[in-house]
Amino acid sequence: MTAVTAGTAAEATMETTAEGFEAAFDAAVAADERIEPRDWMPEAYRASLVRQIAQHAHSEIIGMQPEANWISRAPSLRRKAILMAKVQDEAGHGLYLYSAAETLGTGREELLDKLHTGRQKYSSIFNYPTLTWADVGAIGWLVDGAAITNQVPLCRCSYGPYARAMVRICKEESFHQRQGYELLLALSNGTPAQHEMAQDAVNRWWWPSLMMFGPPDDESAHSAQSMAWKIKRHSNDELRQRFVDICVPQAEALGLALPDPDLRWNEERGRHDFGAIDWAEFREVLKGNGPCNEQRITQRRRAHEEGAWVRDAAAAYATKRRAGSVPAEDGVRMMEATA
Amino acid sequence: MNDAPVTAPPRAAALALGDDALVLSHRLGEWAGHAPVLEEEVALANIALDLLGQARILLSLVGDEDELAYLREERAFRNLQLVEQPNGDFAQTIARQLYFSTYQLFLYRQLAAGDSAFTGLAAKAVKEVAYHQDHAAHWTLRLGDGTAESHERMARACGALWRYTGEMFEPVEGLEVDWRALEDSWRESVAGVLERATLTLPDGPRSGAWRAGAGRQGLHTEPFGPMLAEMQHLHRSHPGASW
């Protein structure tokens, strides 16, 4: 009997403690305090963040592909340099975000494996092809624009490491977005063929960009909980509306039309009304049936598989150094040996 | 490059150095999205950007950078055959980087120490190039002294590109360089890195695909034509357009 009593007491204490942790967590979120890696957090909060941050990281990595597709064909050296720098930044953003995810107790290897096996997703937008040079501008203006609209509120996300990563990423994304806009402006004001190229790209990227905000609020599985936890600050539809309202005057300034006959100013709402999104297409792309899903994941997997021997070599080399069989380099630059 | 050269830089020399940087930058840009590890996506793009920056300065010394990059044909390019070689596997890319960045390092050190139209540019570039050489040397060590497979691949890559190393030391008109000293420093440095990487300096001929110095005379290898076709096609499709 004694043992049972003791056990019950211990269980009761644990329960009280867990309740205490949960109350402290809820209070911290309510007070807009940041949750940090060593703080207690509900398992579902942790899982939800891992899912979102991993998907965000994967999007940066897969998102390199449609733009890298034009590096070797960029039409001027200045544009080529801008594009290379942008794709490099995206790899860097992926690295920040994998690091943020790792503070939640997962690892980059594990996350990449989930990406490669389709168990974790990336943004649907990167399953569309870049068919002309103008697509590079449309991605900068619309895709990065939508990403920024989504991500600026994440700078106030309740999870500290994610929020801090977003501050850095948003600064660079804003820069990319302006460059994309400027690229499109140059085309729009260029020759008739260039103008047509720009319009065609906007026609093809507009709707997929609106889909980046996710399903409508009444169909969004994770939204309510994410908002309660202050991971998300605004609903999908609210952010989408905000994006449309930002883009309309920008499109006018560019001299390019947005491909939506139902798009018009609504005096009463003080916002733009816009046409219906093709959610059937969105679901198909999410299911893996978009124009480039297969190609994107195959290229990513191939880069990883073909790079395995390189990673193995680096690991073997590091092991030899640790074992002390060869003198450690200790960060001594090779240049000192060859200078 | 704030300090403008007093005399116009020798065209042949600026084109030779500019084309080397332009073409190698292009090849490295082809790695984007294909690198073995994310850190190398960043590193290879970083090196490509440095080289593109050097190319833009050098080409601008003799004309319009875009006209020179996009409207010259294969026979008018003056780059080394080494830098136009396809990326191959990561070992081949690293071997190409080791050979070329070591060459650029000692070449720019000499130019930075001299007094010519290239002094200012070389002084700036030598810092970037030292980083490139460091990156290549460290990967040569990891691959050479990593696993049996990586050792084998690195040895093969160093051997395959060896024939293109002779042309680096053919004098270029307008470059005041001690070519003999450059070659000696280069050989000593590369041999030292390879030795530490448990590899040996290849000993085959170094005459290039035609003869030593062919690239500098516009005689290139076959992979270069398709590379240029890809690089130039959009620019050439819209004559007179600005981007």
Coordinates of C-alpha atoms in Angstrom, one line a residue:
Chain A
M1 CA 0.0 0.0 0.0
T2 CA 2.8 2.3 0.9
A3 CA 4.3 2.0 -2.5
V4 CA 1.0 2.7 -4.3
T5 CA 0.5 5.8 -2.1
A6 CA 4.0 7.0 -2.9
G7 CA 3.4 6.4 -6.6
T8 CA 0.2 8.3 -6.6
A9 CA 1.9 11.2 -4.8
A10 CA 4.7 11.3 -7.3
E11 CA 2.2 11.2 -10.1
A12 CA 0.3 14.0 -8.6
T13 CA 3.4 16.1 -8.2
M14 CA 4.4 15.4 -11.8
E15 CA 0.9 16.4 -12.9
T16 CA 1.1 19.6 -11.0
T17 CA 4.5 20.4 -12.4
A18 CA 3.3 19.7 -16.0
E19 CA 0.3 21.9 -15.4
G20 CA 2.6 24.5 -14.0
F21 CA 4.8 24.4 -17.1
E22 CA 1.8 24.6 -19.4
A23 CA 0.4 27.6 -17.5
A24 CA 3.8 29.3 -17.6
F25 CA 4.0 28.6 -21.4
D26 CA 0.5 30.0 -21.9
A27 CA 1.2 33.1 -19.9
A28 CA 4.4 33.7 -21.8
V29 CA 2.6 33.4 -25.1
A30 CA -0.2 35.7 -23.9
A31 CA 2.4 38.3 -22.7
D32 CA 4.1 38.2 -26.2
E33 CA 7.2 36.8 -24.6
R34 CA 9.5 34.7 -26.7
I35 CA 9.7 30.9 -26.2
E36 CA 13.4 29.8 -26.3
P37 CA 14.9 26.3 -27.1
R38 CA 15.3 25.3 -23.4
D39 CA 11.9 26.4 -22.3
W40 CA 9.2 23.9 -21.8
M41 CA 6.7 23.8 -24.7
P42 CA 3.7 21.6 -25.6
E43 CA 4.7 18.7 -27.8
A44 CA 2.2 19.8 -30.4
Y45 CA 3.7 23.3 -30.5
R46 CA 7.1 21.8 -31.0
A47 CA 5.8 19.5 -33.8
S48 CA 3.9 22.3 -35.5
L49 CA 7.0 24.5 -35.5
V50 CA 9.3 21.8 -36.8
R51 CA 6.8 21.2 -39.6
Q52 CA 6.5 24.9 -40.5
I53 CA 10.2 25.8 -40.2
A54 CA 11.3 22.6 -42.1
Q55 CA 8.8 23.4 -44.9
H56 CA 10.2 26.9 -45.0
A57 CA 13.8 25.7 -45.2
H58 CA 12.9 23.2 -47.9
S59 CA 11.2 25.9 -49.9
E60 CA 14.4 28.0 -49.9
I61 CA 16.4 25.0 -51.1
I62 CA 14.0 23.8 -53.8
G63 CA 13.4 27.5 -54.7
M64 CA 16.9 27.8 -55.9
Q65 CA 16.2 25.6 -58.9
P66 CA 13.7 27.6 -60.9
E67 CA 16.0 30.7 -60.7
A68 CA 19.3 28.8 -61.1
N69 CA 17.7 27.6 -64.4
W70 CA 18.5 31.1 -65.7
I71 CA 22.0 31.8 -64.3
S72 CA 23.8 30.5 -67.3
R73 CA 21.5 32.4 -69.7
A74 CA 21.2 35.8 -67.9
P75 CA 21.3 38.5 -70.6
S76 CA 23.8 40.9 -69.0
L77 CA 26.7 40.5 -66.6
R78 CA 25.0 42.8 -64.1
R79 CA 21.8 40.7 -64.0
K80 CA 23.9 37.5 -63.9
A81 CA 25.7 38.8 -60.8
I82 CA 22.4 39.8 -59.1
L83 CA 20.8 36.4 -59.8
M84 CA 23.8 34.4 -58.6
A85 CA 23.8 36.5 -55.4
K86 CA 20.2 35.8 -54.9
V87 CA 20.4 32.1 -55.3
Q88 CA 23.4 32.1 -52.9
D89 CA 21.2 34.0 -50.4
E90 CA 18.6 31.4 -50.7
A91 CA 21.0 28.6 -49.8
G92 CA 22.0 30.8 -46.8
H93 CA 18.4 31.2 -45.8
G94 CA 18.0 27.4 -45.9
L95 CA 20.9 27.1 -43.6
Y96 CA 19.5 29.6 -41.1
L97 CA 16.2 27.8 -41.1
Y98 CA 17.6 24.3 -40.7
S99 CA 19.5 25.7 -37.7
A100 CA 16.4 27.2 -36.3
A101 CA 14.6 23.8 -36.7
E102 CA 17.5 22.0 -35.0
T103 CA 17.0 24.0 -31.8
L104 CA 13.7 22.0 -31.6
G105 CA 15.6 18.7 -31.4
T106 CA 15.6 17.6 -35.0
G107 CA 18.6 17.5 -37.4
R108 CA 19.3 18.7 -40.9
E109 CA 20.0 15.2 -42.2
E110 CA 16.6 14.0 -40.9
L111 CA 14.8 16.9 -42.4
L112 CA 16.5 16.5 -45.8
D113 CA 15.6 12.9 -45.7
K114 CA 12.0 13.8 -45.1
L115 CA 12.1 16.2 -48.0
H116 CA 13.7 13.7 -50.3
T117 CA 11.1 11.0 -49.4
G118 CA 8.2 13.4 -49.7
R119 CA 7.2 13.2 -46.1
Q120 CA 7.7 17.0 -45.7
K121 CA 6.6 19.6 -48.2
Y122 CA 7.9 22.8 -49.8
S123 CA 6.0 25.7 -51.2
S124 CA 3.8 24.8 -54.1
I125 CA 5.0 27.8 -56.1
F126 CA 8.3 26.2 -56.9
N127 CA 6.6 23.5 -58.9
Y128 CA 6.0 26.0 -61.7
P129 CA 8.7 26.3 -64.5
T130 CA 10.7 29.3 -65.4
L131 CA 10.2 29.6 -69.2
T132 CA 11.6 33.0 -70.0
W133 CA 14.0 35.5 -68.5
A134 CA 11.1 37.6 -67.4
D135 CA 10.1 34.8 -65.0
V136 CA 13.1 35.7 -62.9
G137 CA 11.6 39.2 -62.5
A138 CA 8.1 37.8 -61.8
I139 CA 9.5 35.5 -59.1
G140 CA 11.3 38.4 -57.5
W141 CA 8.3 40.7 -57.6
L142 CA 5.4 38.4 -56.9
V143 CA 6.8 35.2 -55.3
D144 CA 9.2 37.1 -53.0
G145 CA 6.6 39.7 -52.5
A146 CA 4.1 37.1 -51.3
A147 CA 6.8 35.5 -49.2
I148 CA 7.5 38.8 -47.5
T149 CA 3.9 39.5 -46.8
N150 CA 3.7 36.1 -45.2
Q151 CA 7.0 36.4 -43.3
V152 CA 7.1 39.9 -41.9
P153 CA 4.5 38.9 -39.3
L154 CA 6.7 35.9 -38.5
C155 CA 9.4 38.3 -37.2
R156 CA 7.0 38.5 -34.2
C157 CA 6.4 34.8 -34.0
S158 CA 6.3 33.4 -30.4
Y159 CA 9.3 31.1 -31.0
G160 CA 12.5 33.1 -30.6
P161 CA 14.9 31.3 -33.0
Y162 CA 12.4 31.4 -35.8
A163 CA 11.5 35.0 -35.3
R164 CA 15.1 36.0 -35.3
A165 CA 15.9 34.0 -38.5
M166 CA 12.9 35.8 -40.1
V167 CA 14.3 39.3 -39.3
R168 CA 17.5 38.5 -41.2
I169 CA 15.7 36.7 -44.0
C170 CA 13.1 39.4 -44.5
K171 CA 15.8 42.1 -45.0
E172 CA 17.4 40.1 -47.8
E173 CA 14.1 39.1 -49.3
S174 CA 13.0 42.7 -49.6
F175 CA 16.1 43.5 -51.4
H176 CA 15.5 40.6 -53.9
Q177 CA 11.9 41.8 -54.3
R178 CA 13.0 45.3 -55.3
Q179 CA 15.5 43.8 -57.8
G180 CA 12.8 41.6 -59.3
Y181 CA 10.5 44.6 -59.7
E182 CA 13.3 46.6 -61.3
L183 CA 14.1 43.7 -63.7
L184 CA 10.4 43.7 -64.8
L185 CA 10.3 47.4 -65.1
A186 CA 13.3 47.3 -67.4
L187 CA 11.5 44.7 -69.6
S188 CA 8.2 46.5 -69.5
N189 CA 9.9 49.7 -70.7
G190 CA 12.1 47.9 -73.2
T191 CA 11.4 46.6 -76.7
P192 CA 7.9 45.3 -77.6
A193 CA 9.2 41.8 -77.4
Q194 CA 10.6 42.4 -73.9
H195 CA 7.3 44.0 -72.8
E196 CA 5.4 41.0 -74.0
M197 CA 7.8 38.7 -72.2
A198 CA 7.2 40.5 -69.0
Q199 CA 3.4 40.4 -69.4
D200 CA 3.4 36.7 -70.2
A201 CA 5.5 36.0 -67.0
V202 CA 3.1 38.0 -64.8
N203 CA 0.1 36.2 -66.4
R204 CA 1.7 32.8 -65.5
W205 CA 2.9 33.7 -62.0
W206 CA 0.0 35.8 -60.6
W207 CA -2.4 33.0 -59.6
P208 CA 0.3 30.6 -58.2
S209 CA 1.6 33.5 -56.1
L210 CA -1.9 34.0 -54.6
M211 CA -1.9 30.3 -53.8
M212 CA 1.2 30.7 -51.7
F213 CA -0.9 32.0 -48.8
G214 CA -2.4 28.6 -48.5
P215 CA -6.0 27.3 -48.5
P216 CA -8.9 29.6 -47.6
D217 CA -9.4 30.2 -43.9
D218 CA -12.3 27.7 -43.6
E219 CA -10.2 24.9 -45.0
S220 CA -6.9 25.7 -43.3
A221 CA -6.1 22.8 -41.0
H222 CA -3.4 24.3 -38.8
S223 CA -4.4 28.0 -38.8
A224 CA -6.5 28.3 -35.6
Q225 CA -4.0 26.6 -33.4
S226 CA -1.0 28.4 -35.0
M227 CA -2.7 31.7 -34.3
A228 CA -3.6 30.8 -30.8
W229 CA 0.1 30.0 -30.2
K230 CA 1.1 33.2 -31.9
I231 CA 3.2 31.3 -34.5
K232 CA 0.9 32.9 -37.1
R233 CA -0.4 36.4 -36.6
H234 CA -2.9 36.7 -39.5
S235 CA -5.1 34.3 -41.4
N236 CA -4.3 33.1 -44.9
D237 CA -7.1 35.1 -46.5
E238 CA -6.2 38.3 -44.6
L239 CA -2.6 38.0 -45.9
R240 CA -3.7 37.2 -49.4
Q241 CA -6.0 40.3 -49.4
R242 CA -3.1 42.4 -48.1
F243 CA -0.9 41.1 -50.9
V244 CA -3.4 41.9 -53.6
D245 CA -3.9 45.4 -52.3
I246 CA -0.1 46.0 -52.4
C247 CA 0.3 44.5 -55.9
V248 CA -2.4 46.4 -57.8
P249 CA -0.7 49.9 -57.7
Q250 CA 2.7 48.2 -58.3
A251 CA 1.4 46.5 -61.5
E252 CA 0.0 49.9 -62.7
A253 CA 3.4 51.5 -62.1
L254 CA 5.0 48.7 -64.0
G255 CA 2.6 49.1 -66.9
L256 CA 1.6 45.5 -66.7
A257 CA -1.9 44.0 -66.3
L258 CA -2.8 41.5 -63.6
P259 CA -4.6 38.6 -65.3
D260 CA -7.9 38.8 -63.4
P261 CA -11.0 40.3 -65.0
D262 CA -12.8 40.4 -61.6
L263 CA -10.1 42.5 -60.0
R264 CA -11.6 45.9 -58.9
W265 CA -11.5 48.3 -56.1
N266 CA -14.3 47.9 -53.6
E267 CA -15.1 51.3 -52.1
E268 CA -17.2 49.8 -49.3
R269 CA -14.6 47.5 -48.1
G270 CA -11.7 49.8 -48.9
R271 CA -10.0 46.8 -50.5
H272 CA -9.8 45.1 -53.8
D273 CA -12.1 42.4 -54.8
F274 CA -10.6 39.7 -56.9
G275 CA -11.5 36.5 -58.8
A276 CA -11.8 33.0 -57.6
I277 CA -8.6 30.9 -57.2
D278 CA -8.5 27.6 -58.9
W279 CA -8.2 25.5 -55.8
A280 CA -8.4 22.3 -57.8
E281 CA -5.1 23.2 -59.4
F282 CA -3.6 24.0 -56.0
R283 CA -4.6 20.6 -54.6
E284 CA -3.1 18.9 -57.6
V285 CA 0.2 20.7 -57.2
L286 CA 0.2 19.8 -53.5
K287 CA -0.4 16.2 -54.3
G288 CA 2.7 16.2 -56.5
N289 CA 1.0 16.6 -59.9
G290 CA 2.2 20.1 -60.7
P291 CA 4.3 20.9 -63.8
C292 CA 7.7 20.4 -62.0
N293 CA 7.2 18.4 -58.8
E294 CA 8.9 15.3 -60.2
Q295 CA 11.8 17.3 -61.7
R296 CA 12.4 19.4 -58.6
I297 CA 12.6 16.5 -56.1
T298 CA 14.6 14.4 -58.5
Q299 CA 17.2 17.1 -59.0
R300 CA 17.4 17.6 -55.2
R301 CA 17.7 13.9 -54.5
R302 CA 20.3 13.5 -57.2
A303 CA 22.5 16.4 -55.9
H304 CA 22.3 14.7 -52.5
E305 CA 23.1 11.2 -53.7
E306 CA 25.8 12.3 -56.1
G307 CA 27.3 14.3 -53.3
A308 CA 27.4 11.4 -50.8
W309 CA 31.0 10.5 -51.6
V310 CA 32.1 14.1 -51.0
R311 CA 30.4 14.2 -47.6
D312 CA 31.8 10.8 -46.7
A313 CA 35.3 12.1 -47.7
A314 CA 34.9 15.1 -45.4
A315 CA 33.8 13.0 -42.6
A316 CA 36.6 10.4 -43.0
Y317 CA 39.1 13.3 -43.2
A318 CA 37.7 14.8 -40.0
T319 CA 37.8 11.5 -38.2
K320 CA 41.5 11.0 -39.1
R321 CA 42.3 14.4 -37.7
R322 CA 40.4 13.7 -34.5
A323 CA 42.1 10.4 -34.1
G324 CA 45.4 12.3 -34.1
S325 CA 47.0 10.1 -36.8
V326 CA 47.6 13.2 -38.8
P327 CA 48.5 16.7 -37.5
A328 CA 45.4 18.8 -36.9
E329 CA 45.1 21.9 -39.0
D330 CA 43.4 23.8 -36.2
G331 CA 42.2 26.4 -38.6
V332 CA 45.6 27.2 -39.9
R333 CA 45.0 28.5 -43.3
M334 CA 46.6 26.7 -46.2
M335 CA 47.9 29.9 -47.4
E336 CA 50.4 30.1 -44.6
A337 CA 51.8 26.9 -45.8
T338 CA 52.1 28.1 -49.4
A339 CA 52.8 31.8 -48.9
Chain B
M1 CA 39.0 50.2 -58.8
N2 CA 38.9 53.8 -58.0
D3 CA 42.3 54.6 -59.2
A4 CA 41.9 54.9 -63.0
P5 CA 44.9 53.7 -65.0
V6 CA 47.0 56.5 -66.4
T7 CA 47.5 54.7 -69.6
A8 CA 45.0 52.5 -71.4
P9 CA 45.5 48.9 -70.2
P10 CA 46.8 46.6 -72.9
R11 CA 43.8 45.0 -74.5
A12 CA 45.2 41.5 -74.9
A13 CA 46.1 41.3 -71.3
A14 CA 42.8 42.6 -70.0
L15 CA 40.9 40.2 -72.2
A16 CA 43.0 37.3 -71.2
L17 CA 42.5 37.9 -67.4
G18 CA 38.9 39.0 -67.9
D19 CA 37.9 36.0 -70.0
D20 CA 39.5 33.6 -67.5
A21 CA 37.4 35.0 -64.7
L22 CA 34.2 35.3 -66.9
V23 CA 34.4 31.7 -68.1
L24 CA 35.3 30.1 -64.8
S25 CA 32.6 32.1 -63.1
H26 CA 30.1 30.7 -65.6
R27 CA 31.2 27.2 -65.0
L28 CA 30.9 27.6 -61.2
G29 CA 27.4 29.1 -61.7
E30 CA 26.4 25.8 -63.3
W31 CA 26.7 24.2 -59.8
A32 CA 23.8 26.2 -58.4
G33 CA 21.3 23.7 -57.0
H34 CA 23.6 20.7 -57.6
A35 CA 26.2 21.0 -54.9
P36 CA 27.0 18.1 -52.6
V37 CA 26.2 20.0 -49.4
L38 CA 24.4 23.4 -48.8
E39 CA 27.6 25.1 -47.5
E40 CA 29.1 24.4 -51.0
E41 CA 26.1 26.0 -52.7
V42 CA 27.1 29.1 -50.8
A43 CA 30.9 28.7 -51.3
L44 CA 30.8 28.0 -55.0
A45 CA 28.4 30.8 -55.7
N46 CA 30.6 33.1 -53.6
I47 CA 33.7 32.3 -55.7
A48 CA 31.7 32.6 -58.9
L49 CA 30.5 36.1 -57.9
D50 CA 34.0 37.2 -57.0
L51 CA 35.3 36.0 -60.4
L52 CA 32.3 37.7 -62.2
G53 CA 33.2 40.9 -60.4
Q54 CA 36.8 40.7 -61.6
A55 CA 35.7 39.9 -65.1
R56 CA 33.4 42.9 -65.2
I57 CA 36.1 45.3 -64.1
L58 CA 38.7 43.8 -66.6
L59 CA 36.3 43.7 -69.6
S60 CA 35.2 47.3 -68.8
L61 CA 38.8 48.4 -69.1
V62 CA 38.7 47.6 -72.8
G63 CA 35.1 48.2 -73.8
D64 CA 31.5 47.4 -73.0
E65 CA 31.4 44.4 -70.7
D66 CA 28.2 43.0 -72.2
E67 CA 29.3 43.4 -75.9
L68 CA 32.5 41.7 -75.0
A69 CA 30.9 38.8 -73.1
Y70 CA 27.9 38.2 -75.3
L71 CA 28.8 39.2 -78.8
R72 CA 32.3 37.8 -79.4
E73 CA 32.5 34.3 -80.9
E74 CA 34.5 31.4 -79.7
R75 CA 37.6 32.3 -81.6
A76 CA 37.8 35.8 -80.1
F77 CA 37.9 34.6 -76.5
R78 CA 41.3 34.6 -74.9
N79 CA 40.7 32.5 -71.8
L80 CA 42.8 29.5 -70.7
Q81 CA 41.5 26.2 -71.9
L82 CA 41.6 25.1 -68.3
V83 CA 38.8 27.3 -67.1
E84 CA 36.4 26.2 -69.9
Q85 CA 36.6 22.6 -69.0
P86 CA 33.3 21.1 -67.9
N87 CA 32.6 20.8 -64.1
G88 CA 32.7 17.0 -64.1
D89 CA 32.3 15.6 -60.6
F90 CA 33.1 17.7 -57.5
A91 CA 36.8 16.4 -57.6
Q92 CA 37.2 17.7 -61.2
T93 CA 35.8 21.1 -60.2
I94 CA 38.1 21.2 -57.1
A95 CA 41.2 20.2 -59.2
R96 CA 40.4 23.0 -61.7
Q97 CA 39.9 25.4 -58.8
L98 CA 43.2 24.4 -57.2
Y99 CA 45.2 24.8 -60.4
F100 CA 43.6 28.0 -61.4
S101 CA 43.3 29.8 -58.1
T102 CA 46.9 29.1 -57.3
Y103 CA 47.9 30.5 -60.6
Q104 CA 45.7 33.6 -60.1
L105 CA 47.1 34.1 -56.6
F106 CA 50.7 34.2 -57.6
L107 CA 49.9 36.2 -60.8
Y108 CA 47.9 38.8 -58.9
R109 CA 50.5 39.1 -56.2
Q110 CA 53.1 40.0 -58.8
L111 CA 50.8 42.4 -60.5
A112 CA 49.8 44.0 -57.2
A113 CA 53.5 44.5 -56.4
G114 CA 54.2 46.1 -59.7
D115 CA 53.1 49.3 -61.3
S116 CA 50.8 48.9 -64.2
A117 CA 47.2 49.4 -65.3
F118 CA 46.4 46.2 -63.3
T119 CA 48.0 47.1 -60.0
G120 CA 44.9 48.4 -58.2
L121 CA 42.7 45.6 -59.5
A122 CA 45.2 43.0 -58.6
A123 CA 45.6 44.4 -55.0
K124 CA 41.8 44.0 -54.5
A125 CA 41.5 40.6 -56.3
V126 CA 44.4 39.0 -54.4
K127 CA 42.3 39.0 -51.2
E128 CA 39.5 37.2 -53.0
V129 CA 41.8 34.8 -54.7
A130 CA 43.6 33.8 -51.5
Y131 CA 40.2 32.7 -50.2
H132 CA 39.5 30.7 -53.4
Q133 CA 42.9 29.0 -53.1
D134 CA 42.3 28.2 -49.4
H135 CA 38.9 26.7 -50.3
A136 CA 40.4 24.6 -53.1
A137 CA 43.3 23.5 -51.0
H138 CA 41.2 22.4 -48.1
W139 CA 38.9 20.4 -50.3
T140 CA 41.9 18.8 -52.1
L141 CA 43.0 17.6 -48.6
R142 CA 39.6 16.2 -47.7
L143 CA 39.1 14.4 -51.0
G144 CA 42.7 13.2 -51.4
D145 CA 43.0 12.1 -47.8
G146 CA 39.3 11.1 -47.2
T147 CA 38.0 7.8 -48.4
A148 CA 39.5 5.4 -51.0
E149 CA 36.8 6.5 -53.5
S150 CA 37.5 10.2 -53.0
H151 CA 41.2 9.7 -53.2
E152 CA 40.8 7.9 -56.5
R153 CA 38.4 10.6 -57.9
M154 CA 40.8 13.4 -56.9
A155 CA 43.8 11.7 -58.4
R156 CA 41.9 11.1 -61.6
A157 CA 40.8 14.7 -61.7
C158 CA 44.2 16.1 -61.1
G159 CA 45.6 13.9 -63.8
A160 CA 42.9 14.7 -66.3
L161 CA 43.4 18.5 -66.1
W162 CA 47.1 18.4 -65.9
R163 CA 47.6 18.8 -69.6
Y164 CA 45.9 22.2 -69.5
T165 CA 48.3 23.7 -66.9
G166 CA 51.2 24.5 -69.3
E167 CA 49.4 27.3 -71.0
M168 CA 49.1 29.3 -67.8
F169 CA 52.8 30.2 -68.0
E170 CA 52.9 31.3 -71.7
P171 CA 53.6 35.1 -71.6
V172 CA 50.7 37.3 -72.3
E173 CA 51.3 40.5 -74.2
G174 CA 51.1 43.5 -71.9
L175 CA 51.5 41.7 -68.6
E176 CA 54.7 42.5 -66.9
V177 CA 55.2 39.2 -65.0
D178 CA 58.2 37.0 -64.2
W179 CA 56.6 33.9 -65.8
R180 CA 59.4 31.6 -64.7
A181 CA 59.0 32.6 -61.1
L182 CA 55.2 32.3 -61.4
E183 CA 55.5 28.8 -62.7
D184 CA 58.0 27.8 -60.0
S185 CA 55.8 29.2 -57.2
W186 CA 52.7 27.6 -58.7
R187 CA 54.4 24.2 -59.0
E188 CA 55.8 24.3 -55.5
S189 CA 52.5 25.3 -54.0
V190 CA 50.3 22.8 -55.9
A191 CA 52.9 20.0 -55.2
G192 CA 52.8 20.9 -51.5
V193 CA 49.0 20.7 -51.3
L194 CA 48.9 17.5 -53.3
E195 CA 51.5 15.9 -51.1
R196 CA 49.6 16.7 -47.9
A197 CA 46.5 15.3 -49.6
T198 CA 48.5 12.0 -50.2
L199 CA 48.5 12.7 -53.9
T200 CA 51.3 13.2 -56.3
L201 CA 51.9 15.9 -58.9
P202 CA 51.0 14.4 -62.3
D203 CA 53.9 14.2 -64.7
G204 CA 52.3 14.0 -68.1
P205 CA 52.6 16.5 -70.9
R206 CA 51.3 20.0 -70.3
S207 CA 50.8 21.2 -73.8
G208 CA 47.1 21.7 -73.8
A209 CA 44.6 20.5 -76.4
W210 CA 46.4 22.1 -79.3
R211 CA 49.6 23.5 -78.0
A212 CA 50.6 25.5 -75.0
G213 CA 49.0 29.0 -75.1
A214 CA 46.3 28.0 -77.6
G215 CA 43.5 29.4 -75.5
R216 CA 45.1 32.8 -75.4
Q217 CA 45.0 32.7 -79.2
G218 CA 41.4 31.8 -79.4
L219 CA 41.9 28.1 -80.0
H220 CA 39.6 26.4 -77.6
T221 CA 38.3 22.9 -76.7
E222 CA 34.9 21.6 -78.0
P223 CA 32.9 22.1 -74.7
F224 CA 33.5 25.8 -74.9
G225 CA 31.2 26.4 -78.0
P226 CA 28.1 25.0 -76.4
M227 CA 28.9 26.9 -73.2
L228 CA 29.0 30.1 -75.1
A229 CA 25.8 29.2 -77.1
E230 CA 23.9 28.9 -73.8
M231 CA 25.5 32.0 -72.2
Q232 CA 24.9 34.3 -75.2
H233 CA 21.6 33.1 -76.8
L234 CA 19.2 35.3 -75.0
H235 CA 21.3 38.5 -75.3
R236 CA 21.8 37.7 -79.1
S237 CA 18.1 37.0 -79.6
H238 CA 17.3 40.7 -78.7
P239 CA 19.8 42.8 -80.6
G240 CA 20.2 46.3 -79.1
A241 CA 17.9 45.6 -76.1
S242 CA 18.9 46.7 -72.7
W243 CA 18.2 44.5 -69.6

